mmCIF file of C-alpha atoms in Angstrom:
data_model
loop_
_atom_site.group_PDB
_atom_site.id
_atom_site.type_symbol
_atom_site.label_atom_id
_atom_site.label_comp_id
_atom_site.label_asym_id
_atom_site.label_seq_id
_atom_site.Cartn_x
_atom_site.Cartn_y
_atom_site.Cartn_z
ATOM 1 C CA VAL A 28 47.888 106.520 106.458
ATOM 2 C CA VAL A 29 45.148 107.422 108.897
ATOM 3 C CA GLN A 30 41.890 108.260 107.206
ATOM 4 C CA ARG A 31 39.159 110.123 109.009
ATOM 5 C CA GLN A 32 35.670 108.720 108.798
ATOM 6 C CA PRO A 33 33.247 111.229 107.274
ATOM 7 C CA ARG A 34 30.517 112.624 109.482
ATOM 8 C CA ILE A 35 26.964 112.977 108.111
ATOM 9 C CA CYS A 36 24.506 115.116 110.048
ATOM 10 C CA CYS A 37 20.816 115.107 109.323
ATOM 11 C CA ILE A 38 19.038 118.118 110.841
ATOM 12 C CA SER A 39 15.575 116.802 110.397
ATOM 13 C CA GLY A 40 16.210 113.707 112.514
ATOM 14 C CA GLU A 41 15.150 110.409 111.040
ATOM 15 C CA ILE A 42 14.856 110.113 107.266
ATOM 16 C CA HIS A 43 12.092 107.973 105.846
ATOM 17 C CA THR A 44 11.752 108.953 102.153
ATOM 18 C CA PRO A 45 13.730 107.012 99.503
ATOM 19 C CA MET A 46 14.880 110.236 97.853
ATOM 20 C CA ALA A 47 16.363 111.562 101.073
ATOM 21 C CA THR A 48 18.088 108.224 101.744
ATOM 22 C CA ALA A 49 19.713 108.275 98.289
ATOM 23 C CA LEU A 50 20.903 111.847 98.831
ATOM 24 C CA CYS A 51 22.502 110.898 102.150
ATOM 25 C CA ILE A 52 24.285 107.896 100.605
ATOM 26 C CA ALA A 53 25.610 110.064 97.721
ATOM 27 C CA ALA A 54 26.842 112.679 100.184
ATOM 28 C CA ALA A 55 28.595 110.015 102.265
ATOM 29 C CA VAL A 56 30.372 108.562 99.210
ATOM 30 C CA THR A 57 31.436 112.026 98.040
ATOM 31 C CA ALA A 58 32.785 112.958 101.452
ATOM 32 C CA PHE A 59 34.671 109.656 101.800
ATOM 33 C CA SER A 60 36.273 110.037 98.353
ATOM 34 C CA GLY A 61 37.276 113.620 99.059
ATOM 35 C CA ALA A 62 38.866 112.690 102.378
ATOM 36 C CA SER A 63 40.783 109.825 100.809
ATOM 37 C CA SER A 64 42.079 111.903 97.930
ATOM 38 C CA ALA A 65 43.051 114.748 100.246
ATOM 39 C CA SER A 66 44.824 112.747 102.931
ATOM 40 C CA GLY A 67 45.952 109.632 101.093
ATOM 41 C CA VAL A 68 47.992 111.112 98.247
ATOM 42 C CA VAL A 69 51.360 109.336 98.067
ATOM 43 C CA GLN A 70 54.210 111.049 96.259
ATOM 44 C CA ARG A 71 57.323 109.145 95.314
ATOM 45 C CA ARG A 72 60.679 110.579 96.121
ATOM 46 C CA ALA A 73 63.752 110.140 93.983
ATOM 47 C CA PRO A 74 65.227 106.650 94.426
ATOM 48 C CA LEU A 75 68.184 106.382 96.745
ATOM 49 C CA ALA A 76 71.494 105.982 94.998
ATOM 50 C CA ALA A 77 72.786 102.420 95.117
ATOM 51 C CA VAL A 78 76.469 101.892 95.937
ATOM 52 C CA SER A 79 78.264 99.808 93.288
ATOM 53 C CA MET A 80 81.143 97.663 94.499
ATOM 54 C CA GLY A 81 81.910 96.287 91.108
ATOM 55 C CA GLY A 82 81.027 92.944 89.611
ATOM 56 C CA ASN A 83 77.782 91.677 88.110
ATOM 57 C CA LYS A 84 75.434 91.134 91.027
ATOM 58 C CA LYS A 85 71.915 91.736 92.267
ATOM 59 C CA VAL A 86 71.212 94.027 95.184
ATOM 60 C CA TYR A 87 68.117 95.407 96.915
ATOM 61 C CA SER A 88 67.430 99.089 96.304
ATOM 62 C CA PHE A 89 65.184 100.948 98.752
ATOM 63 C CA GLU A 90 63.040 103.831 97.539
ATOM 64 C CA GLY A 91 61.614 106.282 100.018
ATOM 65 C CA VAL A 92 58.052 107.567 99.766
ATOM 66 C CA ASP A 93 56.098 110.100 101.782
ATOM 67 C CA GLY A 94 54.571 108.776 104.942
ATOM 68 C CA GLY A 95 57.624 106.802 106.113
ATOM 69 C CA LEU A 96 57.139 103.859 103.755
ATOM 70 C CA LEU A 97 59.984 102.003 102.043
ATOM 71 C CA GLU A 98 59.749 99.963 98.882
ATOM 72 C CA ALA A 99 62.413 97.312 98.148
ATOM 73 C CA ARG A 100 63.243 96.327 94.602
ATOM 74 C CA GLU A 101 65.825 93.897 93.273
ATOM 75 C CA VAL A 102 68.098 95.614 90.782
ATOM 76 C CA SER A 103 71.141 94.373 88.879
ATOM 77 C CA ILE A 104 74.460 96.212 88.986
ATOM 78 C CA THR A 105 76.580 95.583 85.910
ATOM 79 C CA LYS A 106 80.340 95.864 86.075
ATOM 80 C CA PRO A 107 81.724 98.332 83.524
ATOM 81 C CA PRO A 108 83.752 96.741 80.707
ATOM 82 C CA VAL A 109 87.545 96.729 80.740
ATOM 83 C CA TYR A 110 89.084 98.626 77.846
ATOM 84 C CA LEU A 111 92.348 96.705 77.651
ATOM 85 C CA LEU A 112 93.989 98.344 74.631
ATOM 86 C CA THR A 113 92.865 101.829 75.660
ATOM 87 C CA ARG A 114 94.342 101.412 79.128
ATOM 88 C CA LEU A 115 97.628 100.099 77.699
ATOM 89 C CA ASN A 116 97.766 103.143 75.448
ATOM 90 C CA GLU A 117 97.148 105.524 78.362
ATOM 91 C CA MET A 118 99.702 103.751 80.542
ATOM 92 C CA LYS A 119 102.269 104.235 77.727
ATOM 93 C CA VAL A 120 103.760 100.795 78.190
ATOM 94 C CA ALA A 121 105.543 100.794 74.816
ATOM 95 C CA THR A 122 106.920 104.309 75.365
ATOM 96 C CA GLY A 123 108.177 103.424 78.822
ATOM 97 C CA LEU A 124 109.899 100.308 77.520
ATOM 98 C CA ALA A 125 111.550 102.278 74.736
ATOM 99 C CA GLU A 126 112.725 105.083 77.011
ATOM 100 C CA SER A 127 114.073 102.690 79.639
ATOM 101 C CA GLY A 128 116.581 101.244 77.196
ATOM 102 C CA LEU A 129 116.106 97.812 78.681
ATOM 103 C CA LEU A 130 116.272 95.965 75.361
ATOM 104 C CA SER A 131 119.402 97.854 74.255
ATOM 105 C CA ALA A 132 121.106 97.146 77.573
ATOM 106 C CA ALA A 133 120.202 93.469 77.316
ATOM 107 C CA GLU A 134 121.590 93.329 73.783
ATOM 108 C CA GLU A 135 124.866 95.010 74.800
ATOM 109 C CA ALA A 136 125.246 92.644 77.726
ATOM 110 C CA GLY A 137 124.793 89.684 75.409
ATOM 111 C CA VAL A 138 121.701 88.471 77.196
ATOM 112 C CA PHE A 139 120.011 87.402 73.981
ATOM 113 C CA SER A 140 123.125 85.584 72.789
ATOM 114 C CA LYS A 141 123.364 83.720 76.067
ATOM 115 C CA LEU A 142 119.696 82.844 75.953
ATOM 116 C CA GLU A 143 120.063 81.689 72.370
ATOM 117 C CA SER A 144 123.064 79.522 73.196
ATOM 118 C CA ALA A 145 121.180 78.062 76.147
ATOM 119 C CA GLY A 146 118.260 77.198 73.904
ATOM 120 C CA ALA A 147 115.823 79.482 75.698
ATOM 121 C CA PHE A 148 114.083 80.612 72.522
ATOM 122 C CA SER A 149 113.580 77.099 71.232
ATOM 123 C CA THR A 150 112.250 76.064 74.632
ATOM 124 C CA ALA A 151 109.841 79.003 74.647
ATOM 125 C CA GLU A 152 108.730 78.035 71.156
ATOM 126 C CA LYS A 153 107.909 74.553 72.370
ATOM 127 C CA LEU A 154 105.993 75.924 75.348
ATOM 128 C CA LEU A 155 103.788 78.204 73.257
ATOM 129 C CA PRO A 156 101.176 75.481 72.533
ATOM 130 C CA LEU A 157 100.693 75.093 76.286
ATOM 131 C CA VAL A 158 99.229 78.609 76.354
ATOM 132 C CA GLU A 159 96.374 77.426 74.187
ATOM 133 C CA LYS A 160 96.165 74.009 75.832
ATOM 134 C CA PHE A 161 95.659 75.423 79.316
ATOM 135 C CA LYS A 162 93.667 78.420 77.963
ATOM 136 C CA LEU A 163 95.848 80.947 79.743
ATOM 137 C CA LEU A 164 94.651 83.839 77.597
ATOM 138 C CA SER A 165 91.017 82.966 78.332
ATOM 139 C CA LEU A 166 91.867 82.723 82.022
ATOM 140 C CA PHE A 167 93.443 86.167 81.976
ATOM 141 C CA GLU A 168 90.404 87.532 80.166
ATOM 142 C CA GLU A 169 88.119 86.081 82.841
ATOM 143 C CA LEU A 170 90.311 87.536 85.584
ATOM 144 C CA LEU A 171 89.792 90.966 84.063
ATOM 145 C CA GLU A 172 86.148 90.720 85.153
ATOM 146 C CA VAL A 173 87.089 89.842 88.751
ATOM 147 C CA GLU A 174 87.510 92.653 91.239
ATOM 148 C CA ALA A 175 91.204 93.339 91.810
ATOM 149 C CA GLY A 176 90.653 93.489 95.571
ATOM 150 C CA LEU A 177 89.543 89.853 95.617
ATOM 151 C CA LEU A 178 92.666 88.837 93.712
ATOM 152 C CA PHE A 179 94.861 90.741 96.171
ATOM 153 C CA THR A 180 93.100 89.005 99.070
ATOM 154 C CA ALA A 181 93.664 85.538 97.593
ATOM 155 C CA ALA A 182 97.296 86.392 96.812
ATOM 156 C CA ASN A 183 97.920 87.540 100.379
ATOM 157 C CA PHE A 184 96.475 84.313 101.774
ATOM 158 C CA LEU A 185 98.828 82.288 99.590
ATOM 159 C CA ILE A 186 101.831 84.430 100.492
ATOM 160 C CA VAL A 187 101.324 84.211 104.266
ATOM 161 C CA PHE A 188 100.647 80.466 104.195
ATOM 162 C CA THR A 189 104.289 79.491 104.769
ATOM 163 C CA PRO A 190 104.993 82.055 107.560
ATOM 164 C CA VAL A 191 101.793 81.068 109.358
ATOM 165 C CA VAL A 192 102.641 77.359 109.190
ATOM 166 C CA LEU A 193 106.172 77.996 110.499
ATOM 167 C CA THR A 194 104.808 80.171 113.320
ATOM 168 C CA LEU A 195 102.329 77.486 114.371
ATOM 169 C CA GLN A 196 105.082 74.872 114.315
ATOM 170 C CA ILE A 197 107.389 77.009 116.449
ATOM 171 C CA CYS A 198 104.615 77.699 118.960
ATOM 172 C CA GLY A 199 103.843 73.992 119.172
ATOM 173 C CA PHE A 200 100.347 74.113 117.715
ATOM 174 C CA VAL A 201 101.387 72.128 114.633
ATOM 175 C CA PRO A 202 104.034 69.352 114.771
ATOM 176 C CA PHE A 203 107.172 69.624 112.661
ATOM 177 C CA PRO A 204 107.222 67.297 109.642
ATOM 178 C CA GLN A 205 109.297 64.171 109.830
ATOM 179 C CA GLY A 206 110.475 61.631 107.298
ATOM 180 C CA PRO A 207 108.848 61.706 103.855
ATOM 181 C CA VAL A 208 106.489 64.502 104.901
ATOM 182 C CA ILE A 209 109.337 67.054 104.846
ATOM 183 C CA PRO A 210 109.691 67.310 101.036
ATOM 184 C CA VAL A 211 105.900 67.375 100.660
ATOM 185 C CA GLU A 212 105.591 70.324 103.047
ATOM 186 C CA ALA A 213 108.527 72.092 101.427
ATOM 187 C CA LEU A 214 106.958 71.671 97.986
ATOM 188 C CA ALA A 215 103.610 72.932 99.268
ATOM 189 C CA CYS A 216 105.190 76.007 100.861
ATOM 190 C CA LEU A 217 107.196 76.833 97.743
ATOM 191 C CA SER A 218 104.190 76.300 95.484
ATOM 192 C CA THR A 219 101.851 78.482 97.531
ATOM 193 C CA GLY A 220 104.490 81.194 97.832
ATOM 194 C CA ALA A 221 105.208 81.244 94.095
ATOM 195 C CA ALA A 222 101.500 81.185 93.250
ATOM 196 C CA GLY A 223 100.843 83.990 95.732
ATOM 197 C CA PHE A 224 103.506 86.302 94.311
ATOM 198 C CA ALA A 225 102.403 85.528 90.746
ATOM 199 C CA LEU A 226 98.763 86.243 91.630
ATOM 200 C CA PHE A 227 99.788 89.440 93.427
ATOM 201 C CA ALA A 228 101.578 90.690 90.300
ATOM 202 C CA THR A 229 98.581 89.692 88.173
ATOM 203 C CA ALA A 230 96.214 91.523 90.524
ATOM 204 C CA PHE A 231 98.388 94.639 90.312
ATOM 205 C CA ILE A 232 98.276 94.587 86.506
ATOM 206 C CA ILE A 233 94.538 93.876 86.424
ATOM 207 C CA GLY A 234 93.886 96.632 88.959
ATOM 208 C CA ASN A 235 95.553 99.157 86.661
ATOM 209 C CA LEU A 236 93.702 97.843 83.622
ATOM 210 C CA GLN A 237 90.324 97.987 85.389
ATOM 211 C CA GLU A 238 90.586 101.716 85.950
ATOM 212 C CA GLU A 239 88.242 103.727 83.789
ATOM 213 C CA PRO A 240 90.078 105.339 80.863
ATOM 214 C CA ALA A 241 90.520 109.078 81.109
ATOM 215 C CA SER A 242 88.892 109.532 77.702
ATOM 216 C CA PHE A 243 85.660 107.985 79.036
ATOM 217 C CA GLN A 244 85.488 110.108 82.182
ATOM 218 C CA GLN A 245 83.174 113.074 82.128
#
């Protein structure tokens, strides 16, 4: 902000009396204050809208003011909560399962009888404590707070791991495994592929659950 220096003119030339000197000083202060208040008034504009990409994070928000100045402030963007039960209700998962007739078709085909004879239910019963041991429910709850796009990205990396390795081996950039390394590489490729497809399905489910419920939209 450019401020103009006040000009004081004395018609009578030099001033020698103390009273006249005091009057000149008072006039100079008054003129300087008036110029500052007239030309140096700063009005704040409305803050610029910050773009939220999801997730709890801190960003820098810039506010514009008159005179071409910018003021940076650190603000926190909070990720909206995930309404799990509300989203399941809106997605009509139970209604879709009932209308599909999947359970009735499985019962008519004897799927449950075959699973029972194979001991699948007893095996599942024994595996239930592992859910609490490995805290799978807590893990799923934490994944609900992660952006679905990041989960899709990680899943895609795991899925393309095996094709990329095979392509590099065919092109000669990576040697083919030999001897005991073959089963290790095969296990690694199968594990990454299975984990990638499982994470992709999880990301798809979480992406649908992270959508804002229609009842909360204005």
